[in-house]
Every structure is written in C-alpha cells, then in structure tokens.
Amino acid sequence: MTVNKWTAANVARRVIDNEELFILDVRNADAFADWKIEGHKFEYLNIPYFELLDGVEEILPKIPTDKDVLVVCAKEGSSVMVAEMLSEEGREVGYLEGGMKSWSSYLEPIKVADLNNGGELYQFVRLGKGCLSYMVISEGEAAIIDAVRFTDVFTSFAKEKGVEIKHVFDTHLHADHISGGRHIAAETGATYYLPPKDASEVVFDYTALTDGLNVKIGSSQIDVNALYSPGHTIGSTSFVIDNQFLLTGDILFIDSIGRPDLAGLAEDWVGDLRETLYTRYRELAEDLVVLPAHFMIIDELNEDGTVARRLGDLFKDNHGLNIEDEAEFRSTVTDNLPPQPNAYEQIRQVNMGKISPDNDEQTEMEIGPNRCAVR
Amino acid sequence: MNITKTLDAKGLACPMPIVKTKKAIDSINSGEVLEVLVTDKGALNDIPAWAKSGGHTVLEHKTEEDVLYFYIQKA
C-alpha cells in the first residue's frame, strides 16, 4: 500500500468543508491533550509512536478502513515511520507533511465580503493556532491588520491581486503569536501602525495608532477607522471598516471575551475591558459584523470557514457580554483564568523588537493552542 | 552512578533517538544504566514518557550546551 503525503492545506480543506477524517496522532499523551488538529467531523486515536516500535498489529482493529486515515506527529518523522508500518500491514494511510509544526503555520485566505467598487475583505485563518489576520483591498491598494509572522503569504497574496500594501496595523502588542506587521511594512514601504500605549518598550519606529485615526484605501476610499478599545492591553484598538465590519482584535471574540492579564496587569485593566465591552461597543451599530483576531474553538467557524458574526447577535449570545454584575465580571476575567499561552512573555519581547530568535525558535515559541480569551 | 552503556544520538531527528534508545536498552540487563545523549528537543518529553511506558526509570536528566543527557535504569 502507498503512503500518501498530505499538506496542511489538504487538512485545512477537510476542516472547512466539514469532511470526515480519522487522525492517528502519535505524539505523547500530554501534547495531544494540550493541542490537536480540530475538525467538526474528525475522529482521533492517540497512541505515542514509542509504543508502536514493536509493531502496529495491536492497534489495527482500532484503525478504520472505510475512511481516510492521517498519521500526525510533531515534526513528521514519527508519523512517516508509523504510516509505513501501517502500509506494510496493507492499510492505505497518509502522514502530515511537516507535522504539527506545519499545521501551526498554515494560513487559509477566505473572502469575507465584496466591498464597494470591486473592493474586497479577506480573512486569513490560521487554523492550527486560531489566529485571524485581515486584508482590505481596493483599487490597487491594500491594508493589512494583525498579520502573523508568515509575511510572504501576505506579500504574495497582494502581488497575486495586483495591489500595493500601503498600511499595516497591529490592533495591540500581541502576546500569543509573533507579528509579521513591521516586517511586511519594511519590505513593502507601507506605514506600520501600533497603539502607542502598547509600544512604550518597543525598539523600532512606528506610526501611532490613535483613536479616531482614519485611512482610506484605494480610489473608492474604503474607510478604515480606529476606535480605542482598551482592556486586553491598555493600547488595544478596534477598527470599523467600510461602516460594515468591526475588527475587535483580542477584545471581543465570537464565543468569549479578551483576557486582561497577558501584560501582567489584570487588576488594572479589567475596568477598561468592562468599559469597552459594555459602553463603547454598545454605542456602535448592532449590524456591524464582528471580525476578531482569534478563535478558540472550531465551533466558532462559519460554514464557509470564516469567523464572523453580527455584533447584535453577540450582545445576545456571548456570555462575556451578559454579566450584569460588575463584581462578577471582575472575578470572571481575573480569577480562574485559563493557562497563559506558550512562551507569551518571550513573544511579547519579540514583538517589541527586543529579541530576534531564528525561525525554528519562533516556531517553538508559538507551539500550542491559542489562549487569549475568557469564556 | 555506574553507566553500563552510552548511546550517542546527537543530531538524530525523531523518531530515531527513541528507536536507538530502545535497542540499546534491549542490549543491557535489568538494573543497568544507559546514558543517552540527544539534541532533538522532542526527546525532552518523549524519553521520560517512553521510559515510563516500559517501566524503566530516568534516574537523572540534564542539559549542557544544547545536548540533553538522560540516565535510564532498565526495569
């Protein structure tokens, strides 16, 4: 039997198209429990590869023959070994090229909407890490918001679309993933914006992203309006795009809200978080479509793979927007917080420009699930 | 600690450090100690987990200049 090589893009298609897949994850049990490839219709078996060194006969009855089977490990090597063993037993299976490392890196661009005069809004879904980046395109120009570190994905996409990247924004100083923002700006000559309140320690030049800042994209003048919305960080800023879309950064998600503790100041910022979610956002039109910078669980994906929902619907359904009692709100977002993201302090240092780890070290820092939210 | 055998698995990528560690353990007697040198960072979690599943004991583990050292006593 042949062993098929699957790319992360092949797996992403299965997730987005809601298709079945049987994943044999051969990493150790802790790694699997912490973080795995999530799919609506995926089934899983976790057996560490080192328990299969003497053969795979014992697990054959647990491996289905009526659906596609994909063997996954951290970097690829062990999954190839196990896939070949299964193949020798007459099973047709695949392995994931690059393992969980490549899954963590993969970005799927999905169109969210057509804007006026041929403009377009794209969401770049990083399924393995739950990061969402955005590109607004209009008549030869583009703006990017919350770009992850795989800068060539964005620059190639812009080239493909025949647009020049003019503005690059980060809604805040990220703590869970390494930003590609300033590198894209340096490469393309675009302006890089960061909220000054998050940037007191950064060691590079940037343009201040302040409340009320307005930039227009292309000759059809698609509006990108900044709205100061602190709470996840003190500088956190949202964007209203084309009067239709609200990019919330890490303040408001589909099924959760931002956590105020990743810069170490939960007690100080919880009041800002409350003010943003319960006052500032309440003053906005309910028909705005919320586009966050993260998703936490696969159920937050829409049928087309995008992560987007009407603000008015979130006011009804998102638990974090419905805690009337202020003391209870305070306790929800400061006590019993989930574990902090892997290497979040180092990641903040990278995003400030204070340390410059190589690509492998950056990959290592970003391993694991996204943990920017409180549910 | 009395080391019976040393396995140099430096530069090898997963799964080879574990494959070789298993072979080396198979070649020593119960109670004897195997020293393993490895550079693949995955080994940090995988060697203890593998040892536990086979009932072996990791007596000591240290990191020196990017090399991980494990001292495994055979069950």
PDB file of C-alpha atoms in Angstrom, chain A residues 74-328:
ATOM      1  CA  ALA A  74       5.167  16.887  15.984  1.00  0.00           C
ATOM      2  CA  LYS A  75       7.531  17.304  13.067  1.00  0.00           C
ATOM      3  CA  GLU A  76       6.820  14.449  10.624  1.00  0.00           C
ATOM      4  CA  GLY A  77       9.487  11.793  11.278  1.00  0.00           C
ATOM      5  CA  SER A  78       7.489   9.534  13.599  1.00  0.00           C
ATOM      6  CA  SER A  79       4.332   9.808  11.530  1.00  0.00           C
ATOM      7  CA  VAL A  80       6.228   8.588   8.460  1.00  0.00           C
ATOM      8  CA  MET A  81       7.534   5.620  10.450  1.00  0.00           C
ATOM      9  CA  VAL A  82       4.083   4.662  11.757  1.00  0.00           C
ATOM     10  CA  ALA A  83       2.410   5.278   8.373  1.00  0.00           C
ATOM     11  CA  GLU A  84       4.930   2.953   6.721  1.00  0.00           C
ATOM     12  CA  MET A  85       4.287   0.284   9.347  1.00  0.00           C
ATOM     13  CA  LEU A  86       0.547   0.529   8.721  1.00  0.00           C
ATOM     14  CA  SER A  87       1.177   0.425   4.993  1.00  0.00           C
ATOM     15  CA  GLU A  88       3.132  -2.814   5.404  1.00  0.00           C
ATOM     16  CA  GLU A  89       0.061  -4.244   7.125  1.00  0.00           C
ATOM     17  CA  GLY A  90      -1.928  -3.470   3.984  1.00  0.00           C
ATOM     18  CA  ARG A  91      -3.549  -0.216   5.122  1.00  0.00           C
ATOM     19  CA  GLU A  92      -3.696   2.867   2.942  1.00  0.00           C
ATOM     20  CA  VAL A  93      -2.815   5.837   5.145  1.00  0.00           C
ATOM     21  CA  GLY A  94      -1.281   9.292   4.885  1.00  0.00           C
ATOM     22  CA  TYR A  95       1.017  11.382   7.011  1.00  0.00           C
ATOM     23  CA  LEU A  96       1.037  15.143   7.552  1.00  0.00           C
ATOM     24  CA  GLU A  97       3.995  16.795   5.879  1.00  0.00           C
ATOM     25  CA  GLY A  98       5.849  18.884   8.470  1.00  0.00           C
ATOM     26  CA  GLY A  99       3.633  17.581  11.291  1.00  0.00           C
ATOM     27  CA  MET A 100       2.021  19.892  13.853  1.00  0.00           C
ATOM     28  CA  LYS A 101       4.713  22.478  13.070  1.00  0.00           C
ATOM     29  CA  SER A 102       3.352  22.972   9.579  1.00  0.00           C
ATOM     30  CA  TRP A 103      -0.228  22.827  10.880  1.00  0.00           C
ATOM     31  CA  SER A 104       0.561  25.656  13.295  1.00  0.00           C
ATOM     32  CA  SER A 105       1.929  27.744  10.410  1.00  0.00           C
ATOM     33  CA  TYR A 106      -0.711  27.229   7.762  1.00  0.00           C
ATOM     34  CA  LEU A 107      -2.916  30.171   6.703  1.00  0.00           C
ATOM     35  CA  GLU A 108      -6.063  29.851   4.598  1.00  0.00           C
ATOM     36  CA  PRO A 109      -7.229  33.112   2.970  1.00  0.00           C
ATOM     37  CA  ILE A 110     -11.023  33.312   2.774  1.00  0.00           C
ATOM     38  CA  LYS A 111     -13.050  36.157   1.315  1.00  0.00           C
ATOM     39  CA  VAL A 112     -15.343  37.709   3.920  1.00  0.00           C
ATOM     40  CA  ALA A 113     -17.106  40.194   1.647  1.00  0.00           C
ATOM     41  CA  ASP A 114     -17.067  42.249  -1.514  1.00  0.00           C
ATOM     42  CA  LEU A 115     -16.863  45.962  -0.763  1.00  0.00           C
ATOM     43  CA  ASN A 116     -17.894  48.922  -2.915  1.00  0.00           C
ATOM     44  CA  ASN A 117     -16.368  49.364  -6.377  1.00  0.00           C
ATOM     45  CA  GLY A 118     -14.659  45.999  -6.506  1.00  0.00           C
ATOM     46  CA  GLY A 119     -13.094  46.208  -3.040  1.00  0.00           C
ATOM     47  CA  GLU A 120     -12.605  43.005  -1.092  1.00  0.00           C
ATOM     48  CA  LEU A 121     -12.098  41.972   2.522  1.00  0.00           C
ATOM     49  CA  TYR A 122     -10.153  38.795   3.259  1.00  0.00           C
ATOM     50  CA  GLN A 123      -9.704  36.899   6.481  1.00  0.00           C
ATOM     51  CA  PHE A 124      -6.549  34.760   6.775  1.00  0.00           C
ATOM     52  CA  VAL A 125      -7.473  31.856   9.021  1.00  0.00           C
ATOM     53  CA  ARG A 126      -4.596  30.192  10.843  1.00  0.00           C
ATOM     54  CA  LEU A 127      -6.499  27.048  11.795  1.00  0.00           C
ATOM     55  CA  GLY A 128      -3.746  25.435  13.847  1.00  0.00           C
ATOM     56  CA  LYS A 129      -3.223  28.414  16.102  1.00  0.00           C
ATOM     57  CA  GLY A 130      -6.576  30.182  15.985  1.00  0.00           C
ATOM     58  CA  CYS A 131      -5.111  33.452  14.658  1.00  0.00           C
ATOM     59  CA  LEU A 132      -7.058  35.649  12.243  1.00  0.00           C
ATOM     60  CA  SER A 133      -5.424  38.306  10.059  1.00  0.00           C
ATOM     61  CA  TYR A 134      -7.126  40.647   7.611  1.00  0.00           C
ATOM     62  CA  MET A 135      -6.500  42.303   4.273  1.00  0.00           C
ATOM     63  CA  VAL A 136      -8.640  45.094   2.848  1.00  0.00           C
ATOM     64  CA  ILE A 137      -8.194  45.535  -0.896  1.00  0.00           C
ATOM     65  CA  SER A 138      -9.464  48.384  -3.012  1.00  0.00           C
ATOM     66  CA  GLU A 139      -8.366  49.525  -6.443  1.00  0.00           C
ATOM     67  CA  GLY A 140      -4.705  48.759  -6.369  1.00  0.00           C
ATOM     68  CA  GLU A 141      -4.143  49.320  -2.640  1.00  0.00           C
ATOM     69  CA  ALA A 142      -4.248  47.145   0.431  1.00  0.00           C
ATOM     70  CA  ALA A 143      -4.243  47.453   4.210  1.00  0.00           C
ATOM     71  CA  ILE A 144      -3.337  44.554   6.499  1.00  0.00           C
ATOM     72  CA  ILE A 145      -4.461  44.129  10.091  1.00  0.00           C
ATOM     73  CA  ASP A 146      -2.873  41.784  12.652  1.00  0.00           C
ATOM     74  CA  ALA A 147      -0.580  39.970  10.244  1.00  0.00           C
ATOM     75  CA  VAL A 148       1.049  36.813  11.603  1.00  0.00           C
ATOM     76  CA  ARG A 149       4.749  36.209  11.024  1.00  0.00           C
ATOM     77  CA  PHE A 150       4.473  34.415   7.663  1.00  0.00           C
ATOM     78  CA  THR A 151       4.959  37.637   5.751  1.00  0.00           C
ATOM     79  CA  ASP A 152       5.350  36.021   2.330  1.00  0.00           C
ATOM     80  CA  VAL A 153       1.763  34.745   2.497  1.00  0.00           C
ATOM     81  CA  PHE A 154       0.546  38.351   2.625  1.00  0.00           C
ATOM     82  CA  THR A 155       3.014  39.827   0.158  1.00  0.00           C
ATOM     83  CA  SER A 156       2.390  37.013  -2.364  1.00  0.00           C
ATOM     84  CA  PHE A 157      -1.364  37.406  -1.965  1.00  0.00           C
ATOM     85  CA  ALA A 158      -1.096  41.155  -2.581  1.00  0.00           C
ATOM     86  CA  LYS A 159       1.021  40.510  -5.664  1.00  0.00           C
ATOM     87  CA  GLU A 160      -1.499  37.989  -6.960  1.00  0.00           C
ATOM     88  CA  LYS A 161      -4.250  40.567  -6.504  1.00  0.00           C
ATOM     89  CA  GLY A 162      -2.145  43.295  -8.105  1.00  0.00           C
ATOM     90  CA  VAL A 163      -2.334  45.588  -5.070  1.00  0.00           C
ATOM     91  CA  GLU A 164       0.254  47.614  -3.205  1.00  0.00           C
ATOM     92  CA  ILE A 165       0.346  47.249   0.566  1.00  0.00           C
ATOM     93  CA  LYS A 166       0.076  50.799   1.946  1.00  0.00           C
ATOM     94  CA  HIS A 167      -0.914  50.393   5.596  1.00  0.00           C
ATOM     95  CA  VAL A 168      -0.094  47.686   8.125  1.00  0.00           C
ATOM     96  CA  PHE A 169      -1.776  47.736  11.546  1.00  0.00           C
ATOM     97  CA  ASP A 170      -1.485  45.760  14.753  1.00  0.00           C
ATOM     98  CA  THR A 171      -4.540  46.196  16.980  1.00  0.00           C
ATOM     99  CA  HIS A 172      -2.284  45.668  20.009  1.00  0.00           C
ATOM    100  CA  LEU A 173       1.060  44.257  21.093  1.00  0.00           C
ATOM    101  CA  HIS A 174       0.389  40.534  20.663  1.00  0.00           C
ATOM    102  CA  ALA A 175       1.362  38.034  23.361  1.00  0.00           C
ATOM    103  CA  ASP A 176       0.315  34.729  21.823  1.00  0.00           C
ATOM    104  CA  HIS A 177       1.871  34.940  18.376  1.00  0.00           C
ATOM    105  CA  ILE A 178       4.672  36.773  16.639  1.00  0.00           C
ATOM    106  CA  SER A 179       3.544  39.688  14.499  1.00  0.00           C
ATOM    107  CA  GLY A 180       4.624  39.993  10.877  1.00  0.00           C
ATOM    108  CA  GLY A 181       3.421  43.593  10.722  1.00  0.00           C
ATOM    109  CA  ARG A 182       6.595  45.636  10.892  1.00  0.00           C
ATOM    110  CA  HIS A 183       8.463  43.196   8.618  1.00  0.00           C
ATOM    111  CA  ILE A 184       5.798  43.485   5.914  1.00  0.00           C
ATOM    112  CA  ALA A 185       5.935  47.272   6.239  1.00  0.00           C
ATOM    113  CA  ALA A 186       9.733  47.278   5.956  1.00  0.00           C
ATOM    114  CA  GLU A 187       9.604  45.057   2.886  1.00  0.00           C
ATOM    115  CA  THR A 188       6.887  46.979   1.060  1.00  0.00           C
ATOM    116  CA  GLY A 189       7.432  50.548   2.224  1.00  0.00           C
ATOM    117  CA  ALA A 190       3.998  50.568   3.893  1.00  0.00           C
ATOM    118  CA  THR A 191       3.301  52.523   7.085  1.00  0.00           C
ATOM    119  CA  TYR A 192       3.309  50.393  10.234  1.00  0.00           C
ATOM    120  CA  TYR A 193       0.940  51.458  12.996  1.00  0.00           C
ATOM    121  CA  LEU A 194       0.897  50.328  16.616  1.00  0.00           C
ATOM    122  CA  PRO A 195      -1.032  51.790  19.581  1.00  0.00           C
ATOM    123  CA  PRO A 196       1.484  53.982  21.450  1.00  0.00           C
ATOM    124  CA  LYS A 197       0.226  52.831  24.854  1.00  0.00           C
ATOM    125  CA  ASP A 198       1.307  49.270  23.985  1.00  0.00           C
ATOM    126  CA  ALA A 199       4.559  50.458  22.448  1.00  0.00           C
ATOM    127  CA  SER A 200       6.369  52.137  25.333  1.00  0.00           C
ATOM    128  CA  GLU A 201       9.108  49.496  25.247  1.00  0.00           C
ATOM    129  CA  VAL A 202       9.409  48.831  21.520  1.00  0.00           C
ATOM    130  CA  VAL A 203      12.816  49.432  19.967  1.00  0.00           C
ATOM    131  CA  PHE A 204      11.753  50.251  16.381  1.00  0.00           C
ATOM    132  CA  ASP A 205       9.990  53.168  14.687  1.00  0.00           C
ATOM    133  CA  TYR A 206       6.254  53.045  14.174  1.00  0.00           C
ATOM    134  CA  THR A 207       3.364  55.359  13.454  1.00  0.00           C
ATOM    135  CA  ALA A 208       0.962  55.979  16.324  1.00  0.00           C
ATOM    136  CA  LEU A 209      -2.397  54.246  16.025  1.00  0.00           C
ATOM    137  CA  THR A 210      -4.733  56.505  17.961  1.00  0.00           C
ATOM    138  CA  ASP A 211      -8.475  56.816  18.493  1.00  0.00           C
ATOM    139  CA  GLY A 212     -10.219  58.334  15.503  1.00  0.00           C
ATOM    140  CA  LEU A 213      -7.372  57.711  13.051  1.00  0.00           C
ATOM    141  CA  ASN A 214      -8.836  57.313   9.580  1.00  0.00           C
ATOM    142  CA  VAL A 215      -7.171  55.944   6.483  1.00  0.00           C
ATOM    143  CA  LYS A 216      -8.791  55.420   3.121  1.00  0.00           C
ATOM    144  CA  ILE A 217      -7.897  52.519   0.850  1.00  0.00           C
ATOM    145  CA  GLY A 218      -7.833  52.948  -2.933  1.00  0.00           C
ATOM    146  CA  SER A 219      -9.662  55.492  -5.025  1.00  0.00           C
ATOM    147  CA  SER A 220     -13.022  54.191  -3.795  1.00  0.00           C
ATOM    148  CA  GLN A 221     -11.872  55.367  -0.360  1.00  0.00           C
ATOM    149  CA  ILE A 222     -12.786  52.338   1.717  1.00  0.00           C
ATOM    150  CA  ASP A 223     -12.818  53.701   5.263  1.00  0.00           C
ATOM    151  CA  VAL A 224     -10.646  52.199   7.968  1.00  0.00           C
ATOM    152  CA  ASN A 225     -11.470  53.915  11.277  1.00  0.00           C
ATOM    153  CA  ALA A 226      -9.608  53.316  14.519  1.00  0.00           C
ATOM    154  CA  LEU A 227     -11.579  53.042  17.760  1.00  0.00           C
ATOM    155  CA  TYR A 228      -9.668  52.979  21.036  1.00  0.00           C
ATOM    156  CA  SER A 229     -10.888  49.920  22.943  1.00  0.00           C
ATOM    157  CA  PRO A 230      -8.558  49.049  25.850  1.00  0.00           C
ATOM    158  CA  GLY A 231      -8.846  46.049  28.146  1.00  0.00           C
ATOM    159  CA  HIS A 232      -6.890  43.134  26.696  1.00  0.00           C
ATOM    160  CA  THR A 233      -3.962  45.527  26.624  1.00  0.00           C
ATOM    161  CA  ILE A 234      -4.003  49.202  27.531  1.00  0.00           C
ATOM    162  CA  GLY A 235      -3.485  50.194  23.894  1.00  0.00           C
ATOM    163  CA  SER A 236      -5.930  47.763  22.250  1.00  0.00           C
ATOM    164  CA  THR A 237      -7.629  49.444  19.306  1.00  0.00           C
ATOM    165  CA  SER A 238     -10.505  48.222  17.132  1.00  0.00           C
ATOM    166  CA  PHE A 239     -11.280  49.118  13.528  1.00  0.00           C
ATOM    167  CA  VAL A 240     -14.517  49.878  11.766  1.00  0.00           C
ATOM    168  CA  ILE A 241     -14.128  49.092   8.082  1.00  0.00           C
ATOM    169  CA  ASP A 242     -16.452  50.478   5.423  1.00  0.00           C
ATOM    170  CA  ASN A 243     -19.050  51.133   8.135  1.00  0.00           C
ATOM    171  CA  GLN A 244     -19.852  47.421   7.983  1.00  0.00           C
ATOM    172  CA  PHE A 245     -17.187  45.474   9.820  1.00  0.00           C
ATOM    173  CA  LEU A 246     -15.837  45.756  13.354  1.00  0.00           C
ATOM    174  CA  LEU A 247     -12.355  44.306  13.784  1.00  0.00           C
ATOM    175  CA  THR A 248     -12.168  43.701  17.525  1.00  0.00           C
ATOM    176  CA  GLY A 249      -8.579  42.459  17.907  1.00  0.00           C
ATOM    177  CA  ASP A 250      -8.346  40.462  21.134  1.00  0.00           C
ATOM    178  CA  ILE A 251     -11.088  42.363  22.964  1.00  0.00           C
ATOM    179  CA  LEU A 252     -14.178  40.504  21.774  1.00  0.00           C
ATOM    180  CA  PHE A 253     -14.379  37.057  20.201  1.00  0.00           C
ATOM    181  CA  ILE A 254     -17.338  35.073  18.908  1.00  0.00           C
ATOM    182  CA  ASP A 255     -17.845  32.876  21.955  1.00  0.00           C
ATOM    183  CA  SER A 256     -15.617  34.583  24.516  1.00  0.00           C
ATOM    184  CA  ILE A 257     -14.017  37.888  25.502  1.00  0.00           C
ATOM    185  CA  GLY A 258     -10.427  39.073  25.856  1.00  0.00           C
ATOM    186  CA  ARG A 259      -8.346  38.391  28.945  1.00  0.00           C
ATOM    187  CA  PRO A 260      -6.738  41.365  30.661  1.00  0.00           C
ATOM    188  CA  ASP A 261      -3.730  39.636  32.230  1.00  0.00           C
ATOM    189  CA  LEU A 262      -1.167  38.892  29.500  1.00  0.00           C
ATOM    190  CA  ALA A 263       0.844  42.023  30.167  1.00  0.00           C
ATOM    191  CA  GLY A 264       0.622  41.341  33.884  1.00  0.00           C
ATOM    192  CA  LEU A 265      -1.944  43.974  34.805  1.00  0.00           C
ATOM    193  CA  ALA A 266      -5.301  42.192  35.062  1.00  0.00           C
ATOM    194  CA  GLU A 267      -6.489  44.190  38.069  1.00  0.00           C
ATOM    195  CA  ASP A 268      -5.640  47.493  36.404  1.00  0.00           C
ATOM    196  CA  TRP A 269      -7.203  46.745  33.061  1.00  0.00           C
ATOM    197  CA  VAL A 270     -10.389  44.942  33.983  1.00  0.00           C
ATOM    198  CA  GLY A 271     -12.203  48.291  34.301  1.00  0.00           C
ATOM    199  CA  ASP A 272     -11.103  49.276  30.793  1.00  0.00           C
ATOM    200  CA  LEU A 273     -12.255  45.917  29.450  1.00  0.00           C
ATOM    201  CA  ARG A 274     -15.665  46.417  31.042  1.00  0.00           C
ATOM    202  CA  GLU A 275     -15.933  49.970  29.700  1.00  0.00           C
ATOM    203  CA  THR A 276     -15.030  48.857  26.159  1.00  0.00           C
ATOM    204  CA  LEU A 277     -17.399  45.889  26.045  1.00  0.00           C
ATOM    205  CA  TYR A 278     -20.326  47.351  27.980  1.00  0.00           C
ATOM    206  CA  THR A 279     -20.197  51.015  26.918  1.00  0.00           C
ATOM    207  CA  ARG A 280     -18.053  51.764  23.864  1.00  0.00           C
ATOM    208  CA  TYR A 281     -19.187  48.759  21.809  1.00  0.00           C
ATOM    209  CA  ARG A 282     -22.803  49.271  22.928  1.00  0.00           C
ATOM    210  CA  GLU A 283     -22.772  52.643  21.189  1.00  0.00           C
ATOM    211  CA  LEU A 284     -21.966  51.030  17.827  1.00  0.00           C
ATOM    212  CA  ALA A 285     -24.466  49.839  15.229  1.00  0.00           C
ATOM    213  CA  GLU A 286     -25.669  46.317  16.017  1.00  0.00           C
ATOM    214  CA  ASP A 287     -25.485  45.392  12.340  1.00  0.00           C
ATOM    215  CA  LEU A 288     -21.702  45.670  12.307  1.00  0.00           C
ATOM    216  CA  VAL A 289     -20.126  42.294  11.624  1.00  0.00           C
ATOM    217  CA  VAL A 290     -17.553  41.387  14.252  1.00  0.00           C
ATOM    218  CA  LEU A 291     -14.243  40.054  12.931  1.00  0.00           C
ATOM    219  CA  PRO A 292     -11.939  39.092  15.824  1.00  0.00           C
ATOM    220  CA  ALA A 293      -8.188  38.424  15.806  1.00  0.00           C
ATOM    221  CA  HIS A 294      -8.677  34.898  17.165  1.00  0.00           C
ATOM    222  CA  PHE A 295     -10.969  31.952  17.500  1.00  0.00           C
ATOM    223  CA  MET A 296     -10.649  29.465  20.328  1.00  0.00           C
ATOM    224  CA  ILE A 297     -12.760  26.507  19.241  1.00  0.00           C
ATOM    225  CA  ILE A 298     -13.699  25.079  15.873  1.00  0.00           C
ATOM    226  CA  ASP A 299     -17.414  25.718  16.570  1.00  0.00           C
ATOM    227  CA  GLU A 300     -16.719  29.425  16.095  1.00  0.00           C
ATOM    228  CA  LEU A 301     -16.124  28.847  12.377  1.00  0.00           C
ATOM    229  CA  ASN A 302     -18.991  29.595   9.991  1.00  0.00           C
ATOM    230  CA  GLU A 303     -19.888  27.202   7.180  1.00  0.00           C
ATOM    231  CA  ASP A 304     -17.584  28.945   4.726  1.00  0.00           C
ATOM    232  CA  GLY A 305     -14.680  28.736   7.171  1.00  0.00           C
ATOM    233  CA  THR A 306     -14.790  32.412   8.190  1.00  0.00           C
ATOM    234  CA  VAL A 307     -15.042  33.605  11.768  1.00  0.00           C
ATOM    235  CA  ALA A 308     -17.576  36.452  11.747  1.00  0.00           C
ATOM    236  CA  ARG A 309     -20.840  37.358  13.473  1.00  0.00           C
ATOM    237  CA  ARG A 310     -23.213  40.291  13.813  1.00  0.00           C
ATOM    238  CA  LEU A 311     -22.457  42.471  16.845  1.00  0.00           C
ATOM    239  CA  GLY A 312     -26.120  42.442  17.857  1.00  0.00           C
ATOM    240  CA  ASP A 313     -26.083  38.636  17.939  1.00  0.00           C
ATOM    241  CA  LEU A 314     -23.029  38.653  20.178  1.00  0.00           C
ATOM    242  CA  PHE A 315     -24.764  41.035  22.589  1.00  0.00           C
ATOM    243  CA  LYS A 316     -27.445  38.344  22.891  1.00  0.00           C
ATOM    244  CA  ASP A 317     -25.370  35.163  22.874  1.00  0.00           C
ATOM    245  CA  ASN A 318     -21.861  35.883  24.114  1.00  0.00           C
ATOM    246  CA  HIS A 319     -21.733  35.126  27.836  1.00  0.00           C
ATOM    247  CA  GLY A 320     -18.953  37.671  28.427  1.00  0.00           C
ATOM    248  CA  LEU A 321     -21.219  40.481  27.206  1.00  0.00           C
ATOM    249  CA  ASN A 322     -24.005  39.461  29.537  1.00  0.00           C
ATOM    250  CA  ILE A 323     -22.555  39.662  33.025  1.00  0.00           C
ATOM    251  CA  GLU A 324     -24.653  42.433  34.547  1.00  0.00           C
ATOM    252  CA  ASP A 325     -22.948  42.494  37.919  1.00  0.00           C
ATOM    253  CA  GLU A 326     -19.648  44.359  37.777  1.00  0.00           C
ATOM    254  CA  ALA A 327     -18.068  42.433  40.654  1.00  0.00           C
ATOM    255  CA  GLU A 328     -18.963  39.152  38.985  1.00  0.00           C
TER     256      GLU A 328
END
